[in-house]
């Protein structure tokens, strides 16, 4: 009788266990509940989803931490005409399932996005795109045709041009792909335990040699109020957006464990308005802006980590108008404007608020009460907010039944046109506004490829948004992130988004 080699089996198990124990894992606090999706070809279109998507998938180009374009799956690009661009693709790249990346994958991805029947959430982002062509002579060249000269074209490709595997999707179906995503990115999908965690593992064959450094990314799904305790007890290693009042607590409780990262970023509490009822009146919208005490938001919501905003543009953002000044905090002016508007007081308004924007929303609620505006807040998770606002509009074509919607949002495109279009253009899945005049001005700002002229037009658009009080203007965030000292994450993205580079370049610097 032949006996098994128990010595070899035990040794193998021990070696395997040792390898697992030595693996590095970064545990990230970003979700309070499951995100809407972690693939780019879904109806979801929200910042949270793309935080994971950016690790599983690569785009053609990307913006680095300081807002400069870098080659991704495209090694070079150039305009052939004002409406025609050629991209040369990276050779030798494979999807996580072994499928080859090439021009057919690029065309498949964009054909899917552009087909309205698929209801892809990023369809709106590529509204300027007419078609994508392959070149029979070279499987690593693609040509993009736009409907008009588009000053935002390259920015659109950052983050939102995540390329998907055509054969895998054709063989298994889009629903399978949404559950088991496959990309070319630095991390591969490993597991998603509903409302517990999303775990990614290092792609050993990533085309950027030497990256990523950390073996596993674990997005731990935990309520925002529990992030601080999670860091203290070791459940969490990285909190990318730590509320200001928790910074001092964390440093007191975890003084030997935490490192704090701060940076002004292109992110804000955005208050989107539906221009109907009382909010159809310019005097009312201006009154509401004069009623908002931005110093209170900076002090009590951001604990000093913010700057007042004048319009939709932010400091350091391409296209922001530097000549604008914030609306003066003046309840007296606000009451005068309300009186001139002829509306009956009290004005009753209803707002849907994402949980990460609650402190600012409550300050706004109290500010408006002083001038005779009763604002009811319905507070939900960011995922539920996306379901009720973004996915609702994508699927039904209808704006949600709220006077305002409030969320904390960053700008992954680095260009003012992203937020201007996302929040205010009538065709956007986020927008509550229906303004043909704004739509016309927005389109005009886009339809130029000369960057200096594009910037000039965006600054004029920023002034129009300010003068017409199309939003309630709040504050620009100085992001505060906390990372466990054993990990080397020293810089945050200027766009405010937890992007590809922040996590892919993170390192383990010491063992605990």
Coordinates of C-alpha atoms in Angstrom, one line a residue:
X1 CA 0.0 0.0 0.0
X2 CA 1.3 3.4 -1.0
X3 CA 1.0 6.0 1.8
X4 CA 0.6 9.7 1.1
X5 CA 3.6 12.0 1.6
X6 CA 2.3 13.7 4.8
X7 CA 5.5 15.6 5.3
X8 CA 5.3 17.1 1.8
X9 CA 1.6 17.9 2.3
X10 CA 2.1 19.6 5.6
X11 CA 5.1 21.5 4.3
X12 CA 3.1 22.7 1.3
X13 CA 0.2 23.8 3.5
X14 CA 2.6 25.7 5.8
X15 CA 4.3 27.4 2.9
X16 CA 0.9 28.4 1.4
X17 CA -0.3 29.7 4.8
X18 CA 2.9 31.6 5.2
X19 CA 2.5 33.2 1.8
X20 CA -1.1 34.3 2.7
X21 CA 0.0 35.7 6.1
X22 CA 2.8 37.7 4.4
X23 CA 0.4 39.3 1.9
X24 CA -0.2 43.0 2.3
X25 CA -3.7 44.3 2.5
X26 CA -5.0 47.9 2.6
X27 CA -8.4 48.2 4.3
X28 CA -10.2 51.3 3.0
X29 CA -13.2 53.2 4.4
X30 CA -15.2 54.6 1.5
X31 CA -18.6 53.0 1.4
X32 CA -21.4 53.1 4.0
X33 CA -23.4 50.5 1.9
X34 CA -22.9 48.7 -1.4
X35 CA -22.1 51.0 -4.3
X36 CA -24.5 50.8 -7.2
X37 CA -22.0 49.0 -9.4
X38 CA -18.3 48.3 -9.9
X39 CA -18.3 48.1 -13.7
X40 CA -18.4 50.9 -16.3
X41 CA -21.1 49.5 -18.5
X42 CA -23.9 49.8 -16.0
X43 CA -26.7 52.4 -15.4
X44 CA -24.8 53.7 -12.4
X45 CA -22.9 56.9 -12.7
X46 CA -21.6 58.0 -9.4
X47 CA -18.2 58.8 -7.8
X48 CA -18.3 55.8 -5.5
X49 CA -18.6 53.2 -8.2
X50 CA -15.6 54.7 -10.1
X51 CA -13.4 54.4 -7.1
X52 CA -13.4 50.7 -7.5
X53 CA -13.8 50.7 -11.3
X54 CA -10.5 52.7 -11.6
X55 CA -8.6 49.8 -10.0
X56 CA -10.1 46.9 -12.0
X57 CA -10.1 48.8 -15.4
X58 CA -7.7 51.0 -17.3
X59 CA -8.7 53.9 -19.5
X60 CA -6.9 55.2 -22.6
X61 CA -5.4 58.2 -20.8
X62 CA -5.5 59.3 -17.2
X63 CA -4.9 62.5 -15.2
X64 CA -2.1 62.1 -12.6
X65 CA -2.3 63.5 -9.1
X66 CA -1.5 67.0 -10.3
X67 CA -4.0 67.1 -13.2
X68 CA -1.6 66.3 -16.1
X69 CA -2.5 63.8 -18.8
X70 CA -0.6 60.5 -18.8
X71 CA -0.7 57.5 -21.2
X72 CA -2.8 54.6 -20.2
X73 CA -3.9 52.0 -22.6
X74 CA -3.1 54.5 -25.3
X75 CA 0.6 55.3 -25.7
X76 CA 0.0 58.4 -27.9
X77 CA -2.8 60.5 -29.3
X78 CA -3.2 63.5 -31.6
X79 CA -6.0 65.4 -33.4
X80 CA -6.2 64.8 -37.2
X81 CA -8.9 67.5 -37.5
X82 CA -11.0 69.5 -35.1
X83 CA -13.4 66.5 -34.9
X84 CA -11.1 63.5 -35.5
X85 CA -8.6 62.0 -33.1
X86 CA -6.2 59.1 -33.6
X87 CA -5.0 56.9 -30.6
X88 CA -2.1 54.4 -30.8
X89 CA -2.7 51.6 -28.3
X90 CA -0.4 49.7 -26.0
X91 CA 0.7 46.3 -27.2
X92 CA 1.0 43.2 -25.2
X93 CA -1.7 44.0 -22.7
X94 CA -4.1 41.3 -21.6
X95 CA -7.4 41.4 -19.7
X96 CA -7.5 39.5 -16.4
X97 CA -9.0 36.5 -18.1
X98 CA -6.1 36.3 -20.7
X99 CA -8.1 38.0 -23.5
X100 CA -6.0 40.3 -25.7
X101 CA -6.5 44.1 -25.4
X102 CA -6.7 45.7 -28.9
X103 CA -8.6 48.2 -31.0
X104 CA -11.6 45.9 -31.2
X105 CA -12.0 46.1 -27.4
X106 CA -12.0 49.9 -27.5
X107 CA -14.6 49.9 -30.3
X108 CA -16.7 47.4 -28.5
X109 CA -16.7 49.4 -25.3
X110 CA -17.6 52.7 -26.9
X111 CA -20.2 51.1 -29.2
X112 CA -21.9 49.7 -26.1
X113 CA -21.8 53.1 -24.2
X114 CA -23.2 55.0 -27.2
X115 CA -26.1 52.6 -27.8
X116 CA -29.0 54.3 -25.9
X117 CA -30.8 50.9 -25.5
X118 CA -28.0 49.8 -23.1
X119 CA -28.7 52.8 -20.7
X120 CA -25.0 53.0 -19.8
X121 CA -24.5 55.5 -17.0
X122 CA -21.5 57.1 -18.8
X123 CA -23.4 57.7 -22.0
X124 CA -24.0 61.3 -21.1
X125 CA -20.2 61.9 -20.6
X126 CA -19.6 60.8 -24.2
X127 CA -22.5 62.8 -25.7
X128 CA -20.1 64.6 -28.0
X129 CA -18.8 61.3 -29.5
X130 CA -20.1 60.3 -32.9
X131 CA -18.3 57.0 -33.5
X132 CA -15.1 55.0 -33.0
X133 CA -13.3 53.4 -36.0
X134 CA -10.7 50.6 -36.1
X135 CA -8.0 50.5 -38.8
X136 CA -7.8 47.2 -40.7
X137 CA -4.1 47.5 -41.3
X138 CA -3.3 48.0 -37.6
X139 CA -5.2 46.3 -34.7
X140 CA -3.6 48.8 -32.3
X141 CA -5.0 52.1 -33.8
X142 CA -8.4 53.6 -33.2
X143 CA -10.0 56.8 -34.5
X144 CA -12.5 58.8 -32.5
X145 CA -15.0 61.0 -34.4
X146 CA -16.7 63.8 -32.4
X147 CA -20.0 65.5 -33.4
X148 CA -18.3 68.9 -32.9
X149 CA -15.0 70.4 -31.9
X150 CA -14.8 69.4 -28.2
X151 CA -12.5 71.2 -25.8
X152 CA -13.4 68.6 -23.1
X153 CA -12.7 65.5 -25.2
X154 CA -9.5 64.3 -23.6
X155 CA -10.8 65.0 -20.1
X156 CA -13.8 62.8 -20.9
X157 CA -11.5 59.9 -21.4
X158 CA -10.0 60.2 -17.9
X159 CA -11.6 57.6 -15.6
X160 CA -14.7 57.2 -17.9
X161 CA -12.9 55.4 -20.8
X162 CA -12.5 52.1 -18.9
X163 CA -12.0 49.4 -21.6
X164 CA -14.0 46.1 -21.3
X165 CA -13.3 42.6 -22.7
X166 CA -15.6 41.9 -25.7
X167 CA -15.2 38.1 -25.9
X168 CA -15.8 37.7 -22.2
X169 CA -19.0 39.8 -22.3
X170 CA -20.3 38.2 -25.5
X171 CA -19.7 34.7 -24.1
X172 CA -21.0 35.2 -20.5
X173 CA -23.5 38.1 -20.9
X174 CA -23.5 41.6 -19.4
X175 CA -25.2 40.5 -16.1
X176 CA -22.4 38.0 -15.5
X177 CA -19.8 40.7 -16.3
X178 CA -21.5 43.1 -13.7
X179 CA -21.1 40.4 -11.0
X180 CA -17.6 39.2 -12.0
X181 CA -15.9 42.2 -13.7
X182 CA -12.8 41.7 -15.8
X183 CA -10.5 44.5 -16.9
X184 CA -6.8 45.2 -17.6
X185 CA -6.3 47.2 -14.4
X186 CA -3.7 46.9 -11.6
X187 CA -6.2 44.9 -9.5
X188 CA -8.4 41.9 -10.2
X189 CA -11.8 41.4 -8.7
X190 CA -11.8 38.7 -6.0
X191 CA -15.1 39.0 -4.0
X192 CA -18.0 41.2 -3.1
X193 CA -19.8 40.4 0.2
X194 CA -22.9 42.4 0.2
X195 CA -22.7 45.4 2.6
X196 CA -19.5 43.9 4.1
X197 CA -16.6 44.3 1.7
X198 CA -15.3 44.5 -1.9
X199 CA -11.9 42.8 -2.2
X200 CA -9.5 43.1 -5.0
X201 CA -6.2 41.2 -5.5
X202 CA -3.0 42.3 -7.2
X203 CA -2.8 41.7 -11.0
X204 CA 0.5 39.9 -11.3
X205 CA 0.7 40.6 -15.0
X206 CA 0.0 44.3 -15.0
X207 CA 1.5 46.2 -17.9
X208 CA 3.1 48.8 -15.6
X209 CA 5.9 46.7 -14.3
X210 CA 6.4 46.9 -10.5
X211 CA 2.8 48.0 -9.9
X212 CA 0.8 47.7 -7.8
X213 CA 2.8 47.4 -4.6
X214 CA 0.1 46.1 -2.2
X215 CA -1.3 42.6 -2.6
X216 CA -5.0 43.3 -1.7
X217 CA -7.3 46.2 -1.6
X218 CA -10.3 45.7 0.8
X219 CA -13.1 48.3 0.6
X220 CA -14.7 47.7 4.0
X221 CA -18.3 48.7 3.9
X222 CA -19.1 50.3 7.2
X223 CA -21.3 53.2 8.4
X224 CA -19.6 56.6 8.3
X225 CA -20.0 57.1 12.0
X226 CA -18.0 53.9 12.7
X227 CA -15.0 54.9 10.6
X228 CA -13.1 56.4 13.5
X229 CA -13.6 53.3 15.7
X230 CA -12.6 51.1 12.8
X231 CA -9.3 52.9 12.4
X232 CA -8.7 52.6 16.1
X233 CA -9.4 48.9 16.3
X234 CA -7.5 48.0 13.1
X235 CA -10.5 47.2 11.0
X236 CA -9.5 50.2 8.7
X237 CA -6.2 51.5 7.4
X238 CA -7.2 54.4 5.2
X239 CA -10.0 56.9 5.5
X240 CA -9.8 59.1 2.3
X241 CA -12.3 61.7 3.4
X242 CA -12.2 62.2 7.2
X243 CA -14.6 64.7 8.6
X244 CA -12.9 67.7 10.2
X245 CA -14.3 67.1 13.7
X246 CA -12.9 63.5 13.6
X247 CA -9.3 64.6 12.8
X248 CA -8.4 65.7 16.3
X249 CA -10.1 62.7 17.8
X250 CA -8.2 60.3 15.6
X251 CA -4.9 61.9 16.3
X252 CA -5.5 61.8 20.1
X253 CA -6.7 58.2 20.0
X254 CA -4.3 56.8 17.4
X255 CA -1.4 59.2 17.7
X256 CA 1.2 56.6 17.0
X257 CA -0.7 54.9 14.2
X258 CA -2.0 57.6 11.9
X259 CA -0.6 60.0 9.4
X260 CA -2.8 62.9 8.1
X261 CA -2.9 64.1 4.5
X262 CA -4.3 67.5 3.6
X263 CA -4.8 69.1 0.2
X264 CA -7.2 71.6 -1.4
X265 CA -9.2 69.6 -4.0
X266 CA -11.8 70.2 -6.6
X267 CA -14.7 68.9 -4.5
X268 CA -17.6 70.6 -2.7
X269 CA -21.0 70.2 -1.2
X270 CA -23.2 70.8 -4.2
X271 CA -26.8 71.9 -3.8
X272 CA -28.7 71.3 -7.1
X273 CA -31.9 73.2 -7.7
X274 CA -35.0 72.5 -9.7
X275 CA -36.1 75.7 -11.5
X276 CA -39.8 75.4 -10.9
X277 CA -42.2 76.7 -8.3
X278 CA -40.6 79.3 -6.1
X279 CA -37.1 78.4 -7.4
X280 CA -38.1 79.5 -10.9
X281 CA -37.6 83.0 -9.6
X282 CA -34.1 84.6 -9.8
X283 CA -34.8 86.8 -6.8
X284 CA -35.7 83.7 -4.7
X285 CA -32.5 81.8 -5.8
X286 CA -30.4 84.9 -5.1
X287 CA -32.1 85.3 -1.7
X288 CA -31.3 81.7 -0.8
X289 CA -27.6 82.3 -1.7
X290 CA -27.5 85.5 0.5
X291 CA -29.0 83.5 3.3
X292 CA -26.2 80.9 3.3
X293 CA -23.5 81.5 5.9
X294 CA -20.4 79.9 4.3
X295 CA -18.3 80.8 7.4
X296 CA -20.6 78.5 9.4
X297 CA -20.1 75.7 6.9
X298 CA -16.3 76.2 7.0
X299 CA -16.3 76.3 10.8
X300 CA -18.9 73.7 11.8
X301 CA -19.1 71.3 8.8
X302 CA -15.5 71.4 7.6
X303 CA -13.8 72.5 10.8
X304 CA -11.7 75.0 8.9
X305 CA -10.8 72.7 6.0
X306 CA -12.6 74.6 3.2
X307 CA -12.7 77.8 1.1
X308 CA -15.8 79.8 0.2
X309 CA -17.1 79.4 -3.3
X310 CA -18.4 82.1 -5.6
X311 CA -20.0 80.0 -8.3
X312 CA -19.6 76.4 -9.6
X313 CA -15.9 77.0 -10.4
X314 CA -13.2 76.2 -7.8
X315 CA -9.7 77.5 -7.0
X316 CA -7.2 75.7 -9.3
X317 CA -9.9 74.3 -11.7
X318 CA -9.5 74.9 -15.4
X319 CA -12.2 77.4 -16.5
X320 CA -13.0 78.8 -13.0
X321 CA -13.6 82.6 -13.2
X322 CA -11.1 84.3 -10.8
X323 CA -13.0 87.6 -10.9
X324 CA -16.1 86.4 -9.1
X325 CA -16.8 87.0 -5.4
X326 CA -19.0 84.9 -3.1
X327 CA -22.5 86.0 -2.4
X328 CA -22.5 88.2 0.7
X329 CA -24.0 86.6 3.8
X330 CA -26.9 89.0 4.4
X331 CA -30.3 87.8 5.8
X332 CA -31.5 91.4 5.3
X333 CA -30.8 91.3 1.6
X334 CA -32.3 87.8 1.4
X335 CA -35.6 89.0 2.9
X336 CA -35.7 92.0 0.6
X337 CA -35.3 89.8 -2.5
X338 CA -38.0 87.5 -1.2
X339 CA -40.3 90.4 -0.7
X340 CA -39.6 91.7 -4.2
X341 CA -40.2 88.2 -5.7
X342 CA -43.8 88.3 -4.6
X343 CA -43.7 84.7 -3.3
X344 CA -45.8 83.8 -0.3
X345 CA -43.9 82.9 2.9
X346 CA -43.1 80.5 4.3
X347 CA -41.6 78.8 1.2
X348 CA -41.7 75.0 1.8
X349 CA -38.9 73.1 0.0
X350 CA -37.8 69.4 0.1
X351 CA -34.2 68.2 -0.3
X352 CA -32.7 64.7 -0.7
X353 CA -29.3 64.7 1.1
X354 CA -26.5 62.2 0.8
X355 CA -25.1 61.2 4.2
X356 CA -21.7 62.6 3.6
X357 CA -23.2 66.1 3.1
X358 CA -25.4 66.1 6.2
X359 CA -23.4 68.7 8.3
X360 CA -23.5 71.3 5.5
X361 CA -27.2 70.5 4.7
X362 CA -28.2 71.1 8.3
X363 CA -26.5 74.4 8.4
X364 CA -28.2 75.4 5.2
X365 CA -31.5 74.3 6.6
X366 CA -31.0 76.6 9.7
X367 CA -29.8 79.5 7.6
X368 CA -32.9 79.3 5.3
X369 CA -35.3 79.1 8.3
X370 CA -34.1 82.6 9.4
X371 CA -35.5 84.1 6.1
X372 CA -38.8 82.2 6.1
X373 CA -37.9 79.1 4.0
X374 CA -38.8 75.7 5.5
X375 CA -36.4 73.1 4.1
X376 CA -37.2 69.4 4.8
X377 CA -34.2 67.1 4.6
X378 CA -34.5 63.5 3.6
X379 CA -31.1 61.9 4.4
X380 CA -30.0 58.7 2.7
X381 CA -26.8 56.9 1.9
X382 CA -24.8 58.0 -1.2
X383 CA -25.8 54.8 -2.9
X384 CA -29.5 55.4 -2.3
X385 CA -29.0 59.0 -3.4
X386 CA -27.6 57.8 -6.7
X387 CA -30.5 55.3 -7.1
X388 CA -33.1 58.0 -6.5
X389 CA -31.5 60.8 -8.6
X390 CA -29.1 59.4 -11.2
X391 CA -30.4 55.9 -12.0
X392 CA -34.0 57.1 -11.7
X393 CA -33.4 59.8 -14.4
X394 CA -31.4 57.4 -16.6
X395 CA -34.2 54.8 -16.5
X396 CA -37.3 57.1 -16.6
X397 CA -36.0 60.3 -18.2
X398 CA -37.7 62.2 -15.3
X399 CA -36.2 64.5 -12.7
X400 CA -36.7 63.2 -9.1
X401 CA -39.5 64.8 -7.0
X402 CA -37.3 67.1 -4.9
X403 CA -36.7 70.9 -5.0
X404 CA -33.0 70.3 -4.1
X405 CA -30.6 67.4 -4.0
X406 CA -27.4 67.7 -2.0
X407 CA -24.2 65.7 -2.3
X408 CA -20.5 65.9 -1.8
X409 CA -18.9 65.5 -5.3
X410 CA -15.3 65.7 -6.7
X411 CA -14.2 66.6 -10.2
X412 CA -12.2 63.7 -11.9
X413 CA -12.0 65.7 -15.1
X414 CA -10.1 68.8 -13.7
X415 CA -12.3 70.9 -16.0
X416 CA -15.1 73.2 -14.9
X417 CA -17.3 71.9 -17.8
X418 CA -17.6 68.5 -16.0
X419 CA -19.5 69.9 -13.0
X420 CA -21.3 72.6 -15.1
X421 CA -22.7 69.9 -17.4
X422 CA -23.2 67.2 -14.7
X423 CA -25.2 69.4 -12.4
X424 CA -26.9 71.9 -14.8
X425 CA -27.2 70.6 -18.4
X426 CA -30.7 69.4 -18.9
X427 CA -29.7 66.1 -20.4
X428 CA -27.4 65.1 -17.6
X429 CA -28.6 62.2 -15.3
X430 CA -27.8 64.4 -12.3
X431 CA -29.4 67.7 -13.3
X432 CA -32.7 69.0 -11.9
X433 CA -32.4 72.1 -14.0
X434 CA -34.3 72.6 -17.3
X435 CA -32.8 75.7 -18.9
X436 CA -32.5 76.0 -22.7
X437 CA -30.4 79.2 -22.2
X438 CA -27.9 77.4 -20.0
X439 CA -27.7 74.4 -22.4
X440 CA -26.9 76.8 -25.2
X441 CA -24.2 78.5 -23.3
X442 CA -22.7 75.2 -22.1
X443 CA -22.6 73.8 -25.6
X444 CA -20.9 77.0 -26.8
X445 CA -18.3 76.7 -24.1
X446 CA -17.4 73.1 -25.3
X447 CA -17.4 73.6 -29.0
X448 CA -13.8 74.8 -29.4
X449 CA -10.5 72.9 -29.3
X450 CA -8.2 76.0 -28.7
X451 CA -7.6 75.7 -24.9
X452 CA -7.2 79.5 -24.3
X453 CA -10.6 80.1 -26.0
X454 CA -12.1 77.2 -24.2
X455 CA -11.0 78.6 -20.9
X456 CA -12.4 82.0 -21.8
X457 CA -15.8 80.6 -22.6
X458 CA -15.8 78.5 -19.4
X459 CA -15.1 81.5 -17.3
X460 CA -18.0 83.3 -19.0
X461 CA -20.2 80.3 -18.2
X462 CA -19.0 80.4 -14.6
X463 CA -20.1 84.0 -14.4
X464 CA -23.5 83.1 -15.9
X465 CA -24.0 80.4 -13.3
X466 CA -23.1 82.9 -10.5
X467 CA -25.2 85.8 -11.8
X468 CA -28.3 83.5 -12.2
X469 CA -27.8 81.7 -8.9
X470 CA -28.3 78.3 -10.6
X471 CA -27.0 76.5 -7.5
X472 CA -26.7 77.2 -3.8
X473 CA -23.0 78.0 -3.6
X474 CA -21.1 76.5 -0.6
X475 CA -17.5 75.7 0.1
X476 CA -14.5 74.0 -1.7
X477 CA -13.0 71.2 0.3
X478 CA -9.5 70.9 1.7
X479 CA -9.5 67.1 1.9
X480 CA -8.3 65.4 5.1
X481 CA -7.3 61.8 4.8
X482 CA -6.0 59.5 7.5
X483 CA -3.6 56.6 6.7
X484 CA -2.1 54.0 9.0
X485 CA 1.7 54.7 9.3
X486 CA 2.7 51.3 8.0
X487 CA 1.4 52.4 4.6
X488 CA 3.1 55.0 2.4
X489 CA 0.3 57.3 0.9
X490 CA 1.7 60.8 1.0
X491 CA -0.4 62.7 -1.6
X492 CA -4.0 63.0 -2.6
X493 CA -5.3 63.7 -6.1
X494 CA -6.0 67.4 -6.8
X495 CA -9.3 66.5 -8.4
X496 CA -10.6 65.1 -5.0
X497 CA -11.2 61.7 -6.4
X498 CA -9.7 58.5 -4.9
X499 CA -8.2 57.6 -8.2
X500 CA -6.0 55.0 -9.8
X501 CA -2.6 56.4 -8.7
X502 CA -3.4 56.9 -5.0
X503 CA -4.0 53.2 -4.4
X504 CA -1.8 51.6 -7.1
X505 CA 1.3 53.4 -5.9
X506 CA 0.6 52.9 -2.2
X507 CA 3.3 50.9 -0.4
X508 CA 3.9 49.1 2.9
X509 CA 6.7 50.8 4.7
X510 CA 6.8 48.8 7.9
X511 CA 5.3 45.9 9.6
X512 CA 3.2 46.2 12.8

